[in-house]
Amino acid sequence: MVKRIDSADIRASFTPCPMSGYCSLRSPPHAISDLVTVSAELQVTKQKLERKEIELQSVLAQAHEVSHTDALTFLPNRRQIMVDLQNAVIFSDRYGTPLTISMLDIDHFKKINDTHGHTVGDEVLRKLAGELRQQIRHPDTIGRYGGEEFLIVLPHSTMKAATEQAQRLCEQMRSLSIPVGDQTVSVTISLGIAQYRVQKEDWQTLLSRADRALYQAKHNGRDQWSIDE
C-alpha cells in the first residue's frame, strides 16, 4: 500500500532559511524511527541466518562422519579406509616414499559367534577395535575392511616398521581378556604384511599381496604375522 504524503509533511522536511525560503532537507521524525526499526530487524535476521548456517554445517559434518564410519566399531569403514589406501599409494608414487599395509584378522571369530552368540561377537569386535585404535599411532590408520578383518595403512613406513607393529599388536591382543556380561573372551589375531612396490604395482595388487600373507599366517598356525615380499 502506498502511503500518502501530506503537503505538511513535505514542508516539515525542510529547514527554513533566514531569507524566508526552504533551503535544506531534513528527515521527518517518523522516518528516522522507521529506519532504526528496519535496521534492528535486519540485524536480527542476519543473526538467525548465521545460526542456521552453523546448524547446516554441523548437520553436513555429521552426515559425512556417519557415511565414512563403521556403525559397529566406530572405525573408518571399508569405503573410507580404501580411500586412505588409494591416497597413500598416489602419494608414494609421486614422492617415492615407502608405504606398507597390514591385513588383520581375528582368529577363530566364527567359533566365538557360534559359542557365545552374535551379540557377544559384536561386543568383542567393538572392544577389540577400541584396543586397536589405541595401539595405532599417527599417521597410521586402521579401518574395518569387512567382517572380522581390518586394514592398517602405514604411510612413510617400511616392512621393518610394519613387522614391529604387528609383533606388538599380537602380544597386546594375546594378553587381552574382553569382559562381556558375566563372560570373559580371549582372542588372538593374525596379520599379513606387504610393502608397496613404488610405481611397479597398483593398490589392488598390494592389497592382494597382503591378503596372501594373511592366509599364510593363518596356515602357519595363527596368532602371528607373515610378510609377502
CSV table of C-alpha atoms in Angstrom, one decimal, residues 38 43 48 51 54 62 65 73 79 101-102 122 129 138 145 147 169 188 215:
chain,number,residue,atom,x,y,z
A,38,VAL,CA,14.3,-1.7,9.9
A,43,GLN,CA,20.3,-7.4,12.3
A,48,LYS,CA,19.2,-16.0,12.5
A,51,ARG,CA,22.8,-19.6,13.3
A,54,ILE,CA,26.2,-23.1,11.6
A,62,GLN,CA,27.7,-35.3,11.0
A,65,GLU,CA,31.2,-38.7,9.5
A,73,THR,CA,33.3,-50.4,15.7
A,79,ARG,CA,34.9,-47.2,1.8
A,101,ILE,CA,49.9,-52.2,4.7
A,102,SER,CA,48.8,-54.9,7.1
A,122,ASP,CA,29.6,-57.9,18.2
A,129,ALA,CA,38.5,-52.3,17.7
A,138,HIS,CA,49.5,-41.4,13.7
A,145,TYR,CA,37.7,-54.0,6.0
A,147,GLY,CA,33.5,-58.9,9.0
A,169,LEU,CA,49.7,-56.0,18.3
A,188,THR,CA,44.3,-63.7,19.1
A,215,TYR,CA,46.4,-66.5,4.6
